[in-house]
Amino acid sequence: MQRIGIIGVGEIGRAIVEGLRSGDGGASPEVFLSPRGARTAAELAGRFEGIRVCADNQEVVDRSEVVVIAVRRQDHHEALAGLTVDDDRTVVNVMAGVSTHDLRRALATGAPIVRAIPLPAVRERGAVTVTHPSHPVVDALFERLGGALPVADEEAFNVFSALTSTLTTHYAYLTTLTSWAAGHGIAPDAADAYVRGLFQAAGRSLSDRTRPLHRLAADHETPGGSNERLRTTWFDPANAAALTKALEGLLAGLNQEPESGSPSR
């Protein structure tokens, strides 16, 4: 794999480029960027060697062996209209909620299409990327960016997509904590710094794979202590059931054939 194209240079496109250029000593592929997200594309081309901004999306496809499509779900029909994708290319679909069937219909191609869920942490090669179906070239790409997790079918893939959609909810939870502290007279910047440090430390404990998640939770609690009190009074069975219901609704939507203009993650 010597030439990678990216159509739609937003947060995920940027993270992939930065991860590929974060230096493991191996040869870095050439990367061809679409003019969508022109400011980000130009900035990346200025920072790294072997990055080129193409005149249009067709040039990205023509110059690449692997084409990553990372436009917003609601924009993909317009962005991909008129593209010719030869069957010898490999297409990587990182658009949330756009099925392989829908993308193949939009591109009218027989090329292999692989769905993937890269996270922003691929820029540090710090996140596993779920893929479907398993494909040696695509899995090798994401192994380089932190690891690949191929899954057997699109239904399983959508379960992982639903899990990914909880990320901003977590940030909103942290924002609520800082706002609560500020409401009690703590300077906002001090509350922000403390909450960030608290949860960065908690995040590092996740690297200990010898302990399952429920064990990590138990190890951070003293029986009858404040952690247990908050968990059992706020994250009670009704709260857990509401989260499960929200995830089930999200999964049901992901399992439906998307329509043009429907919202993305």
mmCIF file with all atom_site columns, N, CA and C in Angstrom, residues 154-197:
data_model
loop_
_atom_site.group_PDB
_atom_site.id
_atom_site.type_symbol
_atom_site.label_atom_id
_atom_site.label_alt_id
_atom_site.label_comp_id
_atom_site.label_asym_id
_atom_site.label_entity_id
_atom_site.label_seq_id
_atom_site.pdbx_PDB_ins_code
_atom_site.Cartn_x
_atom_site.Cartn_y
_atom_site.Cartn_z
_atom_site.occupancy
_atom_site.B_iso_or_equiv
_atom_site.pdbx_formal_charge
_atom_site.auth_seq_id
_atom_site.auth_comp_id
_atom_site.auth_asym_id
_atom_site.auth_atom_id
_atom_site.pdbx_PDB_model_num
ATOM 1   N N  . GLU A 1 154 ? -22.452 -6.803 9.374  1.00 0.00 ? 154 GLU A N  1
ATOM 2   C CA . GLU A 1 154 ? -22.767 -5.385 9.499  1.00 0.00 ? 154 GLU A CA 1
ATOM 3   C C  . GLU A 1 154 ? -23.588 -5.102 10.753 1.00 0.00 ? 154 GLU A C  1
ATOM 4   N N  . GLU A 1 155 ? -24.380 -6.074 11.204 1.00 0.00 ? 155 GLU A N  1
ATOM 5   C CA . GLU A 1 155 ? -25.147 -5.871 12.432 1.00 0.00 ? 155 GLU A CA 1
ATOM 6   C C  . GLU A 1 155 ? -24.210 -5.703 13.630 1.00 0.00 ? 155 GLU A C  1
ATOM 7   N N  . ALA A 1 156 ? -23.172 -6.537 13.705 1.00 0.00 ? 156 ALA A N  1
ATOM 8   C CA . ALA A 1 156 ? -22.184 -6.394 14.779 1.00 0.00 ? 156 ALA A CA 1
ATOM 9   C C  . ALA A 1 156 ? -21.435 -5.077 14.647 1.00 0.00 ? 156 ALA A C  1
ATOM 10  N N  . PHE A 1 157 ? -21.127 -4.694 13.425 1.00 0.00 ? 157 PHE A N  1
ATOM 11  C CA . PHE A 1 157 ? -20.456 -3.423 13.181 1.00 0.00 ? 157 PHE A CA 1
ATOM 12  C C  . PHE A 1 157 ? -21.293 -2.264 13.729 1.00 0.00 ? 157 PHE A C  1
ATOM 13  N N  . ASN A 1 158 ? -22.596 -2.321 13.541 1.00 0.00 ? 158 ASN A N  1
ATOM 14  C CA . ASN A 1 158 ? -23.466 -1.243 14.002 1.00 0.00 ? 158 ASN A CA 1
ATOM 15  C C  . ASN A 1 158 ? -23.539 -1.170 15.526 1.00 0.00 ? 158 ASN A C  1
ATOM 16  N N  . VAL A 1 159 ? -23.364 -2.301 16.205 1.00 0.00 ? 159 VAL A N  1
ATOM 17  C CA . VAL A 1 159 ? -23.291 -2.274 17.666 1.00 0.00 ? 159 VAL A CA 1
ATOM 18  C C  . VAL A 1 159 ? -22.092 -1.435 18.097 1.00 0.00 ? 159 VAL A C  1
ATOM 19  N N  . PHE A 1 160 ? -20.943 -1.666 17.466 1.00 0.00 ? 160 PHE A N  1
ATOM 20  C CA . PHE A 1 160 ? -19.757 -0.873 17.799 1.00 0.00 ? 160 PHE A CA 1
ATOM 21  C C  . PHE A 1 160 ? -19.964 0.596  17.415 1.00 0.00 ? 160 PHE A C  1
ATOM 22  N N  . SER A 1 161 ? -20.658 0.848  16.315 1.00 0.00 ? 161 SER A N  1
ATOM 23  C CA . SER A 1 161 ? -20.938 2.225  15.919 1.00 0.00 ? 161 SER A CA 1
ATOM 24  C C  . SER A 1 161 ? -21.785 2.923  16.971 1.00 0.00 ? 161 SER A C  1
ATOM 25  N N  . ALA A 1 162 ? -22.762 2.204  17.526 1.00 0.00 ? 162 ALA A N  1
ATOM 26  C CA . ALA A 1 162 ? -23.581 2.779  18.590 1.00 0.00 ? 162 ALA A CA 1
ATOM 27  C C  . ALA A 1 162 ? -22.737 3.093  19.822 1.00 0.00 ? 162 ALA A C  1
ATOM 28  N N  . LEU A 1 163 ? -21.821 2.196  20.170 1.00 0.00 ? 163 LEU A N  1
ATOM 29  C CA . LEU A 1 163 ? -20.929 2.465  21.305 1.00 0.00 ? 163 LEU A CA 1
ATOM 30  C C  . LEU A 1 163 ? -20.096 3.715  21.060 1.00 0.00 ? 163 LEU A C  1
ATOM 31  N N  . THR A 1 164 ? -19.613 3.874  19.836 1.00 0.00 ? 164 THR A N  1
ATOM 32  C CA . THR A 1 164 ? -18.808 5.050  19.492 1.00 0.00 ? 164 THR A CA 1
ATOM 33  C C  . THR A 1 164 ? -19.603 6.333  19.686 1.00 0.00 ? 164 THR A C  1
ATOM 34  N N  . SER A 1 165 ? -20.909 6.259  19.483 1.00 0.00 ? 165 SER A N  1
ATOM 35  C CA . SER A 1 165 ? -21.756 7.443  19.584 1.00 0.00 ? 165 SER A CA 1
ATOM 36  C C  . SER A 1 165 ? -21.953 7.930  21.009 1.00 0.00 ? 165 SER A C  1
ATOM 37  N N  . THR A 1 166 ? -21.405 7.221  21.991 1.00 0.00 ? 166 THR A N  1
ATOM 38  C CA . THR A 1 166 ? -21.512 7.667  23.383 1.00 0.00 ? 166 THR A CA 1
ATOM 39  C C  . THR A 1 166 ? -20.404 8.644  23.758 1.00 0.00 ? 166 THR A C  1
ATOM 40  N N  . LEU A 1 167 ? -19.489 8.927  22.855 1.00 0.00 ? 167 LEU A N  1
ATOM 41  C CA . LEU A 1 167 ? -18.303 9.710  23.204 1.00 0.00 ? 167 LEU A CA 1
ATOM 42  C C  . LEU A 1 167 ? -18.659 11.124 23.656 1.00 0.00 ? 167 LEU A C  1
ATOM 43  N N  . THR A 1 168 ? -19.478 11.837 22.880 1.00 0.00 ? 168 THR A N  1
ATOM 44  C CA . THR A 1 168 ? -19.781 13.212 23.274 1.00 0.00 ? 168 THR A CA 1
ATOM 45  C C  . THR A 1 168 ? -20.653 13.256 24.528 1.00 0.00 ? 168 THR A C  1
ATOM 46  N N  . THR A 1 169 ? -21.428 12.193 24.784 1.00 0.00 ? 169 THR A N  1
ATOM 47  C CA . THR A 1 169 ? -22.173 12.123 26.034 1.00 0.00 ? 169 THR A CA 1
ATOM 48  C C  . THR A 1 169 ? -21.221 12.123 27.216 1.00 0.00 ? 169 THR A C  1
ATOM 49  N N  . HIS A 1 170 ? -20.098 11.424 27.070 1.00 0.00 ? 170 HIS A N  1
ATOM 50  C CA . HIS A 1 170 ? -19.090 11.415 28.135 1.00 0.00 ? 170 HIS A CA 1
ATOM 51  C C  . HIS A 1 170 ? -18.522 12.819 28.348 1.00 0.00 ? 170 HIS A C  1
ATOM 52  N N  . TYR A 1 171 ? -18.223 13.527 27.252 1.00 0.00 ? 171 TYR A N  1
ATOM 53  C CA . TYR A 1 171 ? -17.717 14.888 27.395 1.00 0.00 ? 171 TYR A CA 1
ATOM 54  C C  . TYR A 1 171 ? -18.766 15.795 28.045 1.00 0.00 ? 171 TYR A C  1
ATOM 55  N N  . ALA A 1 172 ? -20.030 15.595 27.691 1.00 0.00 ? 172 ALA A N  1
ATOM 56  C CA . ALA A 1 172 ? -21.092 16.399 28.304 1.00 0.00 ? 172 ALA A CA 1
ATOM 57  C C  . ALA A 1 172 ? -21.191 16.111 29.806 1.00 0.00 ? 172 ALA A C  1
ATOM 58  N N  . TYR A 1 173 ? -20.975 14.874 30.189 1.00 0.00 ? 173 TYR A N  1
ATOM 59  C CA . TYR A 1 173 ? -20.950 14.501 31.613 1.00 0.00 ? 173 TYR A CA 1
ATOM 60  C C  . TYR A 1 173 ? -19.837 15.257 32.335 1.00 0.00 ? 173 TYR A C  1
ATOM 61  N N  . LEU A 1 174 ? -18.646 15.299 31.728 1.00 0.00 ? 174 LEU A N  1
ATOM 62  C CA . LEU A 1 174 ? -17.529 16.016 32.338 1.00 0.00 ? 174 LEU A CA 1
ATOM 63  C C  . LEU A 1 174 ? -17.821 17.518 32.415 1.00 0.00 ? 174 LEU A C  1
ATOM 64  N N  . THR A 1 175 ? -18.466 18.046 31.382 1.00 0.00 ? 175 THR A N  1
ATOM 65  C CA . THR A 1 175 ? -18.835 19.459 31.389 1.00 0.00 ? 175 THR A CA 1
ATOM 66  C C  . THR A 1 175 ? -19.799 19.756 32.528 1.00 0.00 ? 175 THR A C  1
ATOM 67  N N  . THR A 1 176 ? -20.745 18.849 32.777 1.00 0.00 ? 176 THR A N  1
ATOM 68  C CA . THR A 1 176 ? -21.697 19.022 33.874 1.00 0.00 ? 176 THR A CA 1
ATOM 69  C C  . THR A 1 176 ? -20.980 19.042 35.223 1.00 0.00 ? 176 THR A C  1
ATOM 70  N N  . LEU A 1 177 ? -19.966 18.191 35.375 1.00 0.00 ? 177 LEU A N  1
ATOM 71  C CA . LEU A 1 177 ? -19.203 18.179 36.622 1.00 0.00 ? 177 LEU A CA 1
ATOM 72  C C  . LEU A 1 177 ? -18.500 19.514 36.851 1.00 0.00 ? 177 LEU A C  1
ATOM 73  N N  . THR A 1 178 ? -17.873 20.048 35.805 1.00 0.00 ? 178 THR A N  1
ATOM 74  C CA . THR A 1 178 ? -17.156 21.320 35.969 1.00 0.00 ? 178 THR A CA 1
ATOM 75  C C  . THR A 1 178 ? -18.136 22.457 36.252 1.00 0.00 ? 178 THR A C  1
ATOM 76  N N  . SER A 1 179 ? -19.300 22.431 35.608 1.00 0.00 ? 179 SER A N  1
ATOM 77  C CA . SER A 1 179 ? -20.302 23.468 35.847 1.00 0.00 ? 179 SER A CA 1
ATOM 78  C C  . SER A 1 179 ? -20.827 23.402 37.278 1.00 0.00 ? 179 SER A C  1
ATOM 79  N N  . TRP A 1 180 ? -21.025 22.187 37.783 1.00 0.00 ? 180 TRP A N  1
ATOM 80  C CA . TRP A 1 180 ? -21.479 22.029 39.173 1.00 0.00 ? 180 TRP A CA 1
ATOM 81  C C  . TRP A 1 180 ? -20.454 22.602 40.143 1.00 0.00 ? 180 TRP A C  1
ATOM 82  N N  . ALA A 1 181 ? -19.165 22.309 39.912 1.00 0.00 ? 181 ALA A N  1
ATOM 83  C CA . ALA A 1 181 ? -18.122 22.833 40.798 1.00 0.00 ? 181 ALA A CA 1
ATOM 84  C C  . ALA A 1 181 ? -18.063 24.356 40.728 1.00 0.00 ? 181 ALA A C  1
ATOM 85  N N  . ALA A 1 182 ? -18.189 24.903 39.511 1.00 0.00 ? 182 ALA A N  1
ATOM 86  C CA . ALA A 1 182 ? -18.175 26.356 39.362 1.00 0.00 ? 182 ALA A CA 1
ATOM 87  C C  . ALA A 1 182 ? -19.347 26.997 40.091 1.00 0.00 ? 182 ALA A C  1
ATOM 88  N N  . GLY A 1 183 ? -20.475 26.298 40.105 1.00 0.00 ? 183 GLY A N  1
ATOM 89  C CA . GLY A 1 183 ? -21.638 26.802 40.818 1.00 0.00 ? 183 GLY A CA 1
ATOM 90  C C  . GLY A 1 183 ? -21.443 26.853 42.318 1.00 0.00 ? 183 GLY A C  1
ATOM 91  N N  . HIS A 1 184 ? -20.436 26.168 42.803 1.00 0.00 ? 184 HIS A N  1
ATOM 92  C CA . HIS A 1 184 ? -20.103 26.187 44.235 1.00 0.00 ? 184 HIS A CA 1
ATOM 93  C C  . HIS A 1 184 ? -18.858 27.025 44.509 1.00 0.00 ? 184 HIS A C  1
ATOM 94  N N  . GLY A 1 185 ? -18.562 27.932 43.598 1.00 0.00 ? 185 GLY A N  1
ATOM 95  C CA . GLY A 1 185 ? -17.515 28.901 43.859 1.00 0.00 ? 185 GLY A CA 1
ATOM 96  C C  . GLY A 1 185 ? -16.129 28.528 43.380 1.00 0.00 ? 185 GLY A C  1
ATOM 97  N N  . ILE A 1 186 ? -15.965 27.373 42.712 1.00 0.00 ? 186 ILE A N  1
ATOM 98  C CA . ILE A 1 186 ? -14.656 26.998 42.183 1.00 0.00 ? 186 ILE A CA 1
ATOM 99  C C  . ILE A 1 186 ? -14.433 27.729 40.863 1.00 0.00 ? 186 ILE A C  1
ATOM 100 N N  . ALA A 1 187 ? -13.240 28.294 40.697 1.00 0.00 ? 187 ALA A N  1
ATOM 101 C CA . ALA A 1 187 ? -12.940 28.969 39.435 1.00 0.00 ? 187 ALA A CA 1
ATOM 102 C C  . ALA A 1 187 ? -13.095 27.987 38.277 1.00 0.00 ? 187 ALA A C  1
ATOM 103 N N  . PRO A 1 188 ? -13.767 28.391 37.184 1.00 0.00 ? 188 PRO A N  1
ATOM 104 C CA . PRO A 1 188 ? -14.007 27.461 36.074 1.00 0.00 ? 188 PRO A CA 1
ATOM 105 C C  . PRO A 1 188 ? -12.744 26.806 35.534 1.00 0.00 ? 188 PRO A C  1
ATOM 106 N N  . ASP A 1 189 ? -11.637 27.576 35.424 1.00 0.00 ? 189 ASP A N  1
ATOM 107 C CA . ASP A 1 189 ? -10.423 26.975 34.880 1.00 0.00 ? 189 ASP A CA 1
ATOM 108 C C  . ASP A 1 189 ? -9.836  25.952 35.850 1.00 0.00 ? 189 ASP A C  1
ATOM 109 N N  . ALA A 1 190 ? -9.994  26.179 37.153 1.00 0.00 ? 190 ALA A N  1
ATOM 110 C CA . ALA A 1 190 ? -9.516  25.213 38.139 1.00 0.00 ? 190 ALA A CA 1
ATOM 111 C C  . ALA A 1 190 ? -10.364 23.940 38.104 1.00 0.00 ? 190 ALA A C  1
ATOM 112 N N  . ALA A 1 191 ? -11.689 24.111 37.998 1.00 0.00 ? 191 ALA A N  1
ATOM 113 C CA . ALA A 1 191 ? -12.573 22.944 37.905 1.00 0.00 ? 191 ALA A CA 1
ATOM 114 C C  . ALA A 1 191 ? -12.268 22.135 36.652 1.00 0.00 ? 191 ALA A C  1
ATOM 115 N N  . ASP A 1 192 ? -12.065 22.837 35.531 1.00 0.00 ? 192 ASP A N  1
ATOM 116 C CA . ASP A 1 192 ? -11.747 22.175 34.267 1.00 0.00 ? 192 ASP A CA 1
ATOM 117 C C  . ASP A 1 192 ? -10.455 21.365 34.387 1.00 0.00 ? 192 ASP A C  1
ATOM 118 N N  . ALA A 1 193 ? -9.405  21.994 34.951 1.00 0.00 ? 193 ALA A N  1
ATOM 119 C CA . ALA A 1 193 ? -8.116  21.308 35.079 1.00 0.00 ? 193 ALA A CA 1
ATOM 120 C C  . ALA A 1 193 ? -8.227  20.085 35.973 1.00 0.00 ? 193 ALA A C  1
ATOM 121 N N  . TYR A 1 194 ? -8.986  20.206 37.057 1.00 0.00 ? 194 TYR A N  1
ATOM 122 C CA . TYR A 1 194 ? -9.097  19.076 37.982 1.00 0.00 ? 194 TYR A CA 1
ATOM 123 C C  . TYR A 1 194 ? -9.858  17.913 37.352 1.00 0.00 ? 194 TYR A C  1
ATOM 124 N N  . VAL A 1 195 ? -10.976 18.218 36.698 1.00 0.00 ? 195 VAL A N  1
ATOM 125 C CA . VAL A 1 195 ? -11.774 17.152 36.079 1.00 0.00 ? 195 VAL A CA 1
ATOM 126 C C  . VAL A 1 195 ? -10.983 16.471 34.969 1.00 0.00 ? 195 VAL A C  1
ATOM 127 N N  . ARG A 1 196 ? -10.255 17.247 34.169 1.00 0.00 ? 196 ARG A N  1
ATOM 128 C CA . ARG A 1 196 ? -9.426  16.638 33.127 1.00 0.00 ? 196 ARG A CA 1
ATOM 129 C C  . ARG A 1 196 ? -8.406  15.682 33.739 1.00 0.00 ? 196 ARG A C  1
ATOM 130 N N  . GLY A 1 197 ? -7.700  16.135 34.773 1.00 0.00 ? 197 GLY A N  1
ATOM 131 C CA . GLY A 1 197 ? -6.699  15.279 35.396 1.00 0.00 ? 197 GLY A CA 1
ATOM 132 C C  . GLY A 1 197 ? -7.305  14.037 36.014 1.00 0.00 ? 197 GLY A C  1
#
